Amino acid sequence: MLTGKLAALRESALAGIGAAASPEDLERVRVDVLGRKGALAQVSKDMGKIPPSERAAAGQLLNAVKLALEEALEAKQRGYAEAELRARLDAEWIDLTLPAPGPRPGSLHLITQLREEIEDLFVSMGFAVLDGPEVESEYYNFDALNIPADHPARDAQDTFWMTSGHLLRTHTSPVQVRGMERLGPPLRMIAPGRVFRNESIDASHEHTFYQLEGMMVDREISVAHLLYFMKTLLREIFHREATVRLRPGFFPFVEPGFELDIHCLICDGRGCAVCKQSGWVELMPCGLVHPNVLRYGGIDPEQWGGFAFGLGLTRLAMMRYGIDDIRQFQSGDLRFLRQF
Ligand code: PHE
């Protein structure tokens, strides 16, 4: 009697477990059969009513059925757990072989890029690239460039003086003299670098900016040589023929001295804010090397002549990219720097 009941219970419970369509269904079956008030608990209560002689066998059967049902439940639960894990693994899949995004690579500052471009051009025309100290002596920055101590041209270059009597070079021209000493005539050299002036800062003035000095010393150098190299430089940089003009300009280390202007490339000479409506932009002071300066460099002005120019690298970059505020260059602002 009890045996038959147990067998039937086992079959129906196994069927229920098999049919359970979700973990919730399965839990319901478990409570119905194995729960504290479930079907098996009911049967075990009836045990007391059967004759003692049959009790041991019935108890064993009860345990066997219980065990079988628990196993079936667990197996089904494990199935659900595995399916859930598999679904998660599918959904949260990560491809570890993909390259990581990583930090953004840096790049060269636009002044550096421009400097390298101009260096390449001049090297291709036989010029050496020289370097000079940023902390300079009064001799190289002024005296040897034909600017004696009482000369008003010193005032025009607001100088940062060190307590040692040295100074922060106000231009790259001291490298002219160092270059002549080092190379001797004939020579072709450029000297790019950082220069400093004690200026109050605004959109067009900085205390720190970049120049690129150039010098050529040879027999019978004339203004035509100077113009040829300047026009070649501008063509290379702006990728078109630049219209230039020479105005007289005074620098104690050149004679004659000029200001080389170019037709404003922003407005094509029509007049705009950058050229202050004049159509022309002052780009490059230049001239023929003063005989005194050749002498300071150890070169005989009777035998040799030269031209020199001082290209404003920062100014050139502003022209080329239409940058209207010089303070951007030293700002360290990545939003600005990443555009180049
Ligand atoms: N050194 C001058 C300046 O910074 C520019 C210059 C260079 C002029 C070479 C003539 C020749 O103002």
mmCIF file of C-alpha atoms and ligand atoms in Angstrom:
data_model
loop_
_atom_site.group_PDB
_atom_site.id
_atom_site.type_symbol
_atom_site.label_atom_id
_atom_site.label_comp_id
_atom_site.label_asym_id
_atom_site.label_seq_id
_atom_site.Cartn_x
_atom_site.Cartn_y
_atom_site.Cartn_z
ATOM 1 C CA MET A 1 0.000 0.000 0.000
ATOM 2 C CA LEU A 2 2.652 2.525 1.119
ATOM 3 C CA THR A 3 5.038 1.063 -1.425
ATOM 4 C CA GLY A 4 2.641 1.728 -4.252
ATOM 5 C CA LYS A 5 2.024 5.250 -3.034
ATOM 6 C CA LEU A 6 5.753 5.938 -2.884
ATOM 7 C CA ALA A 7 6.343 4.567 -6.358
ATOM 8 C CA ALA A 8 3.537 6.730 -7.761
ATOM 9 C CA LEU A 9 4.865 9.764 -5.931
ATOM 10 C CA ARG A 10 8.310 9.158 -7.309
ATOM 11 C CA GLU A 11 7.038 8.911 -10.888
ATOM 12 C CA SER A 12 4.883 12.028 -10.686
ATOM 13 C CA ALA A 13 7.625 14.016 -8.958
ATOM 14 C CA LEU A 14 10.220 12.982 -11.534
ATOM 15 C CA ALA A 15 7.780 13.943 -14.288
ATOM 16 C CA GLY A 16 7.209 17.301 -12.544
ATOM 17 C CA ILE A 17 10.957 17.908 -12.326
ATOM 18 C CA GLY A 18 11.394 16.973 -15.969
ATOM 19 C CA ALA A 19 8.577 19.274 -17.025
ATOM 20 C CA ALA A 20 9.704 22.271 -14.953
ATOM 21 C CA ALA A 21 10.324 25.021 -17.486
ATOM 22 C CA SER A 22 12.188 27.484 -15.241
ATOM 23 C CA PRO A 23 14.103 27.623 -11.938
ATOM 24 C CA GLU A 24 10.904 28.984 -10.367
ATOM 25 C CA ASP A 25 8.865 26.007 -11.647
ATOM 26 C CA LEU A 26 11.503 23.677 -10.276
ATOM 27 C CA GLU A 27 11.455 25.312 -6.864
ATOM 28 C CA ARG A 28 7.698 24.890 -6.742
ATOM 29 C CA VAL A 29 8.031 21.155 -7.457
ATOM 30 C CA ARG A 30 10.720 20.860 -4.757
ATOM 31 C CA VAL A 31 8.514 22.487 -2.129
ATOM 32 C CA ASP A 32 5.532 20.338 -3.141
ATOM 33 C CA VAL A 33 7.463 17.082 -2.845
ATOM 34 C CA LEU A 34 10.398 17.600 -0.499
ATOM 35 C CA GLY A 35 9.241 20.605 1.496
ATOM 36 C CA ARG A 36 8.415 20.446 5.192
ATOM 37 C CA LYS A 37 4.708 19.985 4.393
ATOM 38 C CA GLY A 38 5.322 18.279 1.089
ATOM 39 C CA ALA A 39 4.147 14.904 -0.171
ATOM 40 C CA LEU A 40 7.112 12.955 1.207
ATOM 41 C CA ALA A 41 6.711 14.468 4.669
ATOM 42 C CA GLN A 42 3.071 13.364 4.525
ATOM 43 C CA VAL A 43 4.092 9.808 3.669
ATOM 44 C CA SER A 44 6.651 9.726 6.429
ATOM 45 C CA LYS A 45 3.919 10.748 8.893
ATOM 46 C CA ASP A 46 1.897 7.699 7.791
ATOM 47 C CA MET A 47 4.832 5.418 8.668
ATOM 48 C CA GLY A 48 3.571 5.139 12.199
ATOM 49 C CA LYS A 49 0.425 3.479 10.986
ATOM 50 C CA ILE A 50 1.990 0.524 9.266
ATOM 51 C CA PRO A 51 2.843 -2.708 11.066
ATOM 52 C CA PRO A 52 6.295 -2.608 12.747
ATOM 53 C CA SER A 53 7.442 -5.617 10.730
ATOM 54 C CA GLU A 54 7.133 -3.652 7.477
ATOM 55 C CA ARG A 55 8.477 -0.391 8.836
ATOM 56 C CA ALA A 56 12.172 -0.962 8.172
ATOM 57 C CA ALA A 57 11.604 -1.824 4.519
ATOM 58 C CA ALA A 58 9.205 1.073 4.044
ATOM 59 C CA GLY A 59 11.673 3.457 5.674
ATOM 60 C CA GLN A 60 14.423 2.328 3.342
ATOM 61 C CA LEU A 61 12.174 2.785 0.333
ATOM 62 C CA LEU A 62 11.187 6.249 1.530
ATOM 63 C CA ASN A 63 14.825 7.233 1.845
ATOM 64 C CA ALA A 64 15.647 5.838 -1.563
ATOM 65 C CA VAL A 65 12.819 7.804 -3.176
ATOM 66 C CA LYS A 66 13.865 10.956 -1.331
ATOM 67 C CA LEU A 67 17.439 10.544 -2.463
ATOM 68 C CA ALA A 68 16.437 9.888 -6.057
ATOM 69 C CA LEU A 69 14.261 12.992 -6.156
ATOM 70 C CA GLU A 70 16.928 15.166 -4.557
ATOM 71 C CA GLU A 71 19.442 14.001 -7.133
ATOM 72 C CA ALA A 72 17.070 14.686 -9.991
ATOM 73 C CA LEU A 73 16.385 18.165 -8.594
ATOM 74 C CA GLU A 74 20.041 18.944 -8.165
ATOM 75 C CA ALA A 75 20.855 17.773 -11.659
ATOM 76 C CA LYS A 76 18.183 19.998 -13.105
ATOM 77 C CA GLN A 77 19.322 22.953 -10.921
ATOM 78 C CA ARG A 78 22.905 22.449 -12.076
ATOM 79 C CA GLY A 79 21.630 22.565 -15.641
ATOM 80 C CA TYR A 80 19.986 25.905 -14.987
ATOM 81 C CA ALA A 81 23.113 27.309 -13.297
ATOM 82 C CA GLU A 82 25.267 26.215 -16.230
ATOM 83 C CA ALA A 83 22.890 27.718 -18.757
ATOM 84 C CA GLU A 84 22.887 30.973 -16.831
ATOM 85 C CA LEU A 85 26.689 31.035 -16.711
ATOM 86 C CA ARG A 86 26.904 30.264 -20.410
ATOM 87 C CA ALA A 87 24.511 33.127 -21.174
ATOM 88 C CA ARG A 88 26.623 35.494 -19.068
ATOM 89 C CA LEU A 89 29.842 34.388 -20.714
ATOM 90 C CA ASP A 90 28.264 34.974 -24.105
ATOM 91 C CA ALA A 91 27.001 38.406 -23.141
ATOM 92 C CA GLU A 92 30.094 39.601 -21.273
ATOM 93 C CA TRP A 93 32.587 38.321 -23.789
ATOM 94 C CA ILE A 94 35.853 40.275 -24.041
ATOM 95 C CA ASP A 95 38.371 39.854 -26.842
ATOM 96 C CA LEU A 96 41.694 39.980 -25.042
ATOM 97 C CA THR A 97 43.559 39.943 -28.341
ATOM 98 C CA LEU A 98 42.160 43.359 -29.330
ATOM 99 C CA PRO A 99 44.752 46.149 -29.003
ATOM 100 C CA ALA A 100 44.144 48.251 -25.882
ATOM 101 C CA PRO A 101 43.159 51.907 -26.488
ATOM 102 C CA GLY A 102 46.171 53.028 -24.465
ATOM 103 C CA PRO A 103 47.432 56.605 -23.975
ATOM 104 C CA ARG A 104 47.236 59.061 -26.892
ATOM 105 C CA PRO A 105 50.632 59.421 -28.520
ATOM 106 C CA GLY A 106 52.192 62.866 -28.333
ATOM 107 C CA SER A 107 53.528 64.772 -31.326
ATOM 108 C CA LEU A 108 56.114 67.389 -32.149
ATOM 109 C CA HIS A 109 55.263 70.997 -31.373
ATOM 110 C CA LEU A 110 54.342 72.935 -34.501
ATOM 111 C CA ILE A 111 57.408 75.162 -34.100
ATOM 112 C CA THR A 112 59.583 72.042 -34.038
ATOM 113 C CA GLN A 113 57.859 70.712 -37.147
ATOM 114 C CA LEU A 114 58.367 73.978 -38.992
ATOM 115 C CA ARG A 115 61.984 74.222 -37.821
ATOM 116 C CA GLU A 116 62.763 70.718 -39.075
ATOM 117 C CA GLU A 117 61.144 71.490 -42.408
ATOM 118 C CA ILE A 118 63.275 74.616 -42.869
ATOM 119 C CA GLU A 119 66.397 72.819 -41.673
ATOM 120 C CA ASP A 120 65.868 70.123 -44.304
ATOM 121 C CA LEU A 121 65.513 72.754 -47.005
ATOM 122 C CA PHE A 122 68.694 74.623 -46.061
ATOM 123 C CA VAL A 123 70.683 71.440 -45.554
ATOM 124 C CA SER A 124 69.701 70.496 -49.122
ATOM 125 C CA MET A 125 71.252 73.804 -50.234
ATOM 126 C CA GLY A 126 74.527 73.142 -48.433
ATOM 127 C CA PHE A 127 73.897 74.984 -45.153
ATOM 128 C CA ALA A 128 75.160 73.664 -41.818
ATOM 129 C CA VAL A 129 72.772 73.690 -38.858
ATOM 130 C CA LEU A 130 74.446 75.278 -35.831
ATOM 131 C CA ASP A 131 73.432 75.593 -32.218
ATOM 132 C CA GLY A 132 74.325 78.253 -29.681
ATOM 133 C CA PRO A 133 73.815 78.851 -25.962
ATOM 134 C CA GLU A 134 70.604 80.460 -24.703
ATOM 135 C CA VAL A 135 72.520 82.040 -21.846
ATOM 136 C CA GLU A 136 74.909 84.224 -23.815
ATOM 137 C CA SER A 137 77.692 86.669 -23.100
ATOM 138 C CA GLU A 138 77.327 90.367 -23.744
ATOM 139 C CA TYR A 139 80.162 90.008 -26.234
ATOM 140 C CA TYR A 140 78.393 87.603 -28.598
ATOM 141 C CA ASN A 141 74.898 89.028 -28.163
ATOM 142 C CA PHE A 142 75.955 92.685 -28.647
ATOM 143 C CA ASP A 143 79.617 93.732 -28.969
ATOM 144 C CA ALA A 144 80.660 91.318 -31.703
ATOM 145 C CA LEU A 145 77.525 92.276 -33.628
ATOM 146 C CA ASN A 146 78.677 95.862 -33.815
ATOM 147 C CA ILE A 147 76.402 96.979 -30.983
ATOM 148 C CA PRO A 148 78.666 98.752 -28.471
ATOM 149 C CA ALA A 149 77.579 99.345 -24.871
ATOM 150 C CA ASP A 150 76.229 102.876 -25.430
ATOM 151 C CA HIS A 151 74.398 101.989 -28.647
ATOM 152 C CA PRO A 152 70.657 102.775 -28.661
ATOM 153 C CA ALA A 153 69.975 99.482 -30.465
ATOM 154 C CA ARG A 154 70.554 97.741 -27.110
ATOM 155 C CA ASP A 155 67.500 99.434 -25.673
ATOM 156 C CA ALA A 156 65.363 98.160 -28.508
ATOM 157 C CA GLN A 157 65.977 94.618 -27.316
ATOM 158 C CA ASP A 158 64.663 94.526 -23.776
ATOM 159 C CA THR A 159 67.174 92.203 -22.253
ATOM 160 C CA PHE A 160 66.948 89.751 -19.376
ATOM 161 C CA TRP A 161 70.256 90.258 -17.572
ATOM 162 C CA MET A 162 71.676 87.704 -15.153
ATOM 163 C CA THR A 163 73.456 88.816 -11.993
ATOM 164 C CA SER A 164 76.587 87.173 -13.439
ATOM 165 C CA GLY A 165 76.623 89.721 -16.267
ATOM 166 C CA HIS A 166 75.431 87.101 -18.752
ATOM 167 C CA LEU A 167 72.098 87.507 -20.477
ATOM 168 C CA LEU A 168 69.361 85.483 -22.127
ATOM 169 C CA ARG A 169 70.079 85.923 -25.815
ATOM 170 C CA THR A 170 67.722 88.418 -27.386
ATOM 171 C CA HIS A 171 68.195 86.999 -30.878
ATOM 172 C CA THR A 172 69.930 84.125 -32.681
ATOM 173 C CA SER A 173 72.456 86.509 -34.271
ATOM 174 C CA PRO A 174 75.232 85.671 -31.738
ATOM 175 C CA VAL A 175 75.476 82.322 -33.534
ATOM 176 C CA GLN A 176 76.624 84.252 -36.644
ATOM 177 C CA VAL A 177 79.855 85.149 -34.854
ATOM 178 C CA ARG A 178 80.249 81.730 -33.238
ATOM 179 C CA GLY A 179 79.645 80.173 -36.667
ATOM 180 C CA MET A 180 82.270 82.313 -38.402
ATOM 181 C CA GLU A 181 84.780 81.424 -35.683
ATOM 182 C CA ARG A 182 84.034 77.761 -36.026
ATOM 183 C CA LEU A 183 83.630 77.291 -39.775
ATOM 184 C CA GLY A 184 85.766 80.006 -41.405
ATOM 185 C CA PRO A 185 85.002 81.280 -44.931
ATOM 186 C CA PRO A 186 83.315 80.347 -47.181
ATOM 187 C CA LEU A 187 80.368 79.201 -45.102
ATOM 188 C CA ARG A 188 76.650 78.640 -45.156
ATOM 189 C CA MET A 189 74.877 78.168 -41.872
ATOM 190 C CA ILE A 190 71.524 78.419 -40.167
ATOM 191 C CA ALA A 191 70.918 78.589 -36.428
ATOM 192 C CA PRO A 192 67.390 77.978 -35.191
ATOM 193 C CA GLY A 193 66.619 78.601 -31.539
ATOM 194 C CA ARG A 194 64.797 80.129 -28.666
ATOM 195 C CA VAL A 195 65.232 83.807 -27.823
ATOM 196 C CA PHE A 196 64.052 85.962 -24.941
ATOM 197 C CA ARG A 197 62.946 89.538 -24.469
ATOM 198 C CA ASN A 198 61.693 91.315 -21.432
ATOM 199 C CA GLU A 199 58.395 92.349 -23.001
ATOM 200 C CA SER A 200 54.954 92.766 -21.578
ATOM 201 C CA ILE A 201 52.886 89.992 -23.081
ATOM 202 C CA ASP A 202 49.870 90.354 -25.324
ATOM 203 C CA ALA A 203 48.434 88.697 -28.427
ATOM 204 C CA SER A 204 51.464 89.675 -30.507
ATOM 205 C CA HIS A 205 54.278 89.874 -27.906
ATOM 206 C CA GLU A 206 55.925 87.079 -25.950
ATOM 207 C CA HIS A 207 58.974 86.991 -23.689
ATOM 208 C CA THR A 208 60.023 83.728 -25.337
ATOM 209 C CA PHE A 209 59.874 83.012 -29.047
ATOM 210 C CA TYR A 210 61.774 81.360 -31.864
ATOM 211 C CA GLN A 211 64.031 82.654 -34.596
ATOM 212 C CA LEU A 212 66.040 81.036 -37.317
ATOM 213 C CA GLU A 213 69.251 82.819 -38.166
ATOM 214 C CA GLY A 214 70.852 82.354 -41.549
ATOM 215 C CA MET A 215 74.222 83.413 -42.897
ATOM 216 C CA MET A 216 76.237 82.881 -46.011
ATOM 217 C CA VAL A 217 79.815 84.113 -46.479
ATOM 218 C CA ASP A 218 81.528 83.845 -49.832
ATOM 219 C CA ARG A 219 83.236 85.930 -52.526
ATOM 220 C CA GLU A 220 81.154 88.748 -53.967
ATOM 221 C CA ILE A 221 77.907 88.167 -52.148
ATOM 222 C CA SER A 222 75.154 90.602 -53.147
ATOM 223 C CA VAL A 223 71.549 91.369 -52.312
ATOM 224 C CA ALA A 224 70.575 89.165 -55.267
ATOM 225 C CA HIS A 225 71.924 86.106 -53.390
ATOM 226 C CA LEU A 226 69.957 87.100 -50.326
ATOM 227 C CA LEU A 227 66.752 87.481 -52.332
ATOM 228 C CA TYR A 228 67.233 84.184 -54.105
ATOM 229 C CA PHE A 229 67.495 82.216 -50.863
ATOM 230 C CA MET A 230 64.640 84.106 -49.225
ATOM 231 C CA LYS A 231 62.291 83.499 -52.143
ATOM 232 C CA THR A 232 63.269 79.837 -52.283
ATOM 233 C CA LEU A 233 62.534 79.547 -48.574
ATOM 234 C CA LEU A 234 59.127 81.196 -48.856
ATOM 235 C CA ARG A 235 58.117 79.148 -51.902
ATOM 236 C CA GLU A 236 58.982 75.976 -50.025
ATOM 237 C CA ILE A 237 57.071 76.966 -46.910
ATOM 238 C CA PHE A 238 53.930 78.405 -48.467
ATOM 239 C CA HIS A 239 53.909 76.137 -51.520
ATOM 240 C CA ARG A 240 53.497 79.071 -53.842
ATOM 241 C CA GLU A 241 55.356 82.081 -55.126
ATOM 242 C CA ALA A 242 55.373 84.719 -52.404
ATOM 243 C CA THR A 243 55.431 88.365 -53.418
ATOM 244 C CA VAL A 244 58.141 90.122 -51.423
ATOM 245 C CA ARG A 245 59.466 93.626 -51.015
ATOM 246 C CA LEU A 246 62.562 95.010 -49.332
ATOM 247 C CA ARG A 247 62.389 98.113 -47.192
ATOM 248 C CA PRO A 248 65.395 99.734 -45.613
ATOM 249 C CA GLY A 249 65.840 98.479 -42.052
ATOM 250 C CA PHE A 250 68.447 99.365 -39.500
ATOM 251 C CA PHE A 251 70.468 96.731 -37.664
ATOM 252 C CA PRO A 252 74.048 97.580 -36.634
ATOM 253 C CA PHE A 253 75.333 94.193 -37.859
ATOM 254 C CA VAL A 254 74.181 94.560 -41.472
ATOM 255 C CA GLU A 255 74.874 97.205 -44.092
ATOM 256 C CA PRO A 256 72.723 97.706 -46.028
ATOM 257 C CA GLY A 257 69.967 96.364 -43.806
ATOM 258 C CA PHE A 258 66.431 95.500 -44.884
ATOM 259 C CA GLU A 259 63.059 94.465 -43.697
ATOM 260 C CA LEU A 260 61.717 91.796 -45.988
ATOM 261 C CA ASP A 261 57.926 91.916 -46.178
ATOM 262 C CA ILE A 262 55.657 89.415 -47.841
ATOM 263 C CA HIS A 263 52.305 89.991 -49.393
ATOM 264 C CA CYS A 264 49.866 88.999 -46.656
ATOM 265 C CA LEU A 265 48.839 85.422 -47.297
ATOM 266 C CA ILE A 266 45.761 85.608 -45.127
ATOM 267 C CA CYS A 267 44.024 88.252 -47.280
ATOM 268 C CA ASP A 268 46.205 88.012 -50.400
ATOM 269 C CA GLY A 269 47.235 91.636 -49.957
ATOM 270 C CA ARG A 270 43.722 93.047 -49.810
ATOM 271 C CA GLY A 271 44.088 94.088 -46.159
ATOM 272 C CA CYS A 272 43.039 92.253 -42.991
ATOM 273 C CA ALA A 273 43.589 92.204 -39.220
ATOM 274 C CA VAL A 274 46.807 90.209 -39.461
ATOM 275 C CA CYS A 275 48.485 92.689 -41.828
ATOM 276 C CA LYS A 276 46.764 95.607 -40.104
ATOM 277 C CA GLN A 277 45.020 96.472 -43.379
ATOM 278 C CA SER A 278 48.336 97.189 -45.106
ATOM 279 C CA GLY A 279 48.431 94.065 -47.284
ATOM 280 C CA TRP A 280 52.031 93.410 -46.205
ATOM 281 C CA VAL A 281 53.527 91.444 -43.323
ATOM 282 C CA GLU A 282 56.975 92.093 -41.937
ATOM 283 C CA LEU A 283 58.635 88.691 -41.895
ATOM 284 C CA MET A 284 62.370 88.789 -42.075
ATOM 285 C CA PRO A 285 64.980 91.360 -41.186
ATOM 286 C CA CYS A 286 68.098 90.803 -43.270
ATOM 287 C CA GLY A 287 71.018 92.455 -44.982
ATOM 288 C CA LEU A 288 74.629 92.227 -46.040
ATOM 289 C CA VAL A 289 76.967 91.420 -43.172
ATOM 290 C CA HIS A 290 78.684 94.533 -41.777
ATOM 291 C CA PRO A 291 82.490 94.504 -42.311
ATOM 292 C CA ASN A 292 83.018 94.950 -38.550
ATOM 293 C CA VAL A 293 81.042 91.787 -37.846
ATOM 294 C CA LEU A 294 83.077 89.811 -40.386
ATOM 295 C CA ARG A 295 86.191 91.080 -38.622
ATOM 296 C CA TYR A 296 84.834 90.035 -35.214
ATOM 297 C CA GLY A 297 84.305 86.597 -36.748
ATOM 298 C CA GLY A 298 87.921 86.499 -37.896
ATOM 299 C CA ILE A 299 87.082 87.012 -41.571
ATOM 300 C CA ASP A 300 88.736 89.607 -43.836
ATOM 301 C CA PRO A 301 86.001 91.883 -45.276
ATOM 302 C CA GLU A 302 88.299 92.823 -48.163
ATOM 303 C CA GLN A 303 88.227 89.214 -49.318
ATOM 304 C CA TRP A 304 84.770 88.031 -48.300
ATOM 305 C CA GLY A 305 81.215 89.268 -48.143
ATOM 306 C CA GLY A 306 78.053 87.819 -46.702
ATOM 307 C CA PHE A 307 74.349 88.077 -46.167
ATOM 308 C CA ALA A 308 72.417 87.311 -43.016
ATOM 309 C CA PHE A 309 68.765 87.052 -42.105
ATOM 310 C CA GLY A 310 66.776 86.536 -38.933
ATOM 311 C CA LEU A 311 63.604 84.639 -39.712
ATOM 312 C CA GLY A 312 60.937 84.903 -37.047
ATOM 313 C CA LEU A 313 59.927 81.251 -36.742
ATOM 314 C CA THR A 314 57.028 82.037 -34.441
ATOM 315 C CA ARG A 315 55.818 84.799 -36.750
ATOM 316 C CA LEU A 316 56.109 82.482 -39.733
ATOM 317 C CA ALA A 317 54.056 79.784 -37.995
ATOM 318 C CA MET A 318 51.371 82.380 -37.223
ATOM 319 C CA MET A 319 51.289 83.396 -40.888
ATOM 320 C CA ARG A 320 51.218 79.870 -42.193
ATOM 321 C CA TYR A 321 48.434 78.630 -39.925
ATOM 322 C CA GLY A 322 46.529 81.874 -39.409
ATOM 323 C CA ILE A 323 47.178 81.874 -35.642
ATOM 324 C CA ASP A 324 46.287 85.281 -34.251
ATOM 325 C CA ASP A 325 47.525 84.924 -30.654
ATOM 326 C CA ILE A 326 51.219 84.316 -29.997
ATOM 327 C CA ARG A 327 50.482 83.170 -26.423
ATOM 328 C CA GLN A 328 49.070 79.907 -27.786
ATOM 329 C CA PHE A 329 52.541 78.587 -28.574
ATOM 330 C CA GLN A 330 53.702 78.394 -24.969
ATOM 331 C CA SER A 331 50.287 77.723 -23.453
ATOM 332 C CA GLY A 332 50.687 73.951 -23.349
ATOM 333 C CA ASP A 333 47.000 73.793 -24.256
ATOM 334 C CA LEU A 334 46.480 70.379 -25.863
ATOM 335 C CA ARG A 335 43.377 71.556 -27.700
ATOM 336 C CA PHE A 336 45.648 73.960 -29.579
ATOM 337 C CA LEU A 337 48.646 71.655 -29.952
ATOM 338 C CA ARG A 338 46.705 68.657 -31.255
ATOM 339 C CA GLN A 339 45.637 70.587 -34.348
ATOM 340 C CA PHE A 340 49.124 70.383 -35.826
HETATM 341 N N1 PHE B 1 68.793 89.708 -34.975
HETATM 342 C C1 PHE B 1 67.849 90.635 -35.484
HETATM 343 C C2 PHE B 1 66.662 90.743 -34.525
HETATM 344 O O1 PHE B 1 66.373 89.798 -33.834
HETATM 345 C C3 PHE B 1 67.331 90.232 -36.823
HETATM 346 C C4 PHE B 1 68.352 90.212 -37.907
HETATM 347 C C5 PHE B 1 69.069 89.077 -38.175
HETATM 348 C C6 PHE B 1 68.549 91.341 -38.714
HETATM 349 C C7 PHE B 1 69.995 89.050 -39.208
HETATM 350 C C8 PHE B 1 69.445 91.311 -39.746
HETATM 351 C C9 PHE B 1 70.159 90.184 -39.985
HETATM 352 O O2 PHE B 1 66.033 91.763 -34.439
#
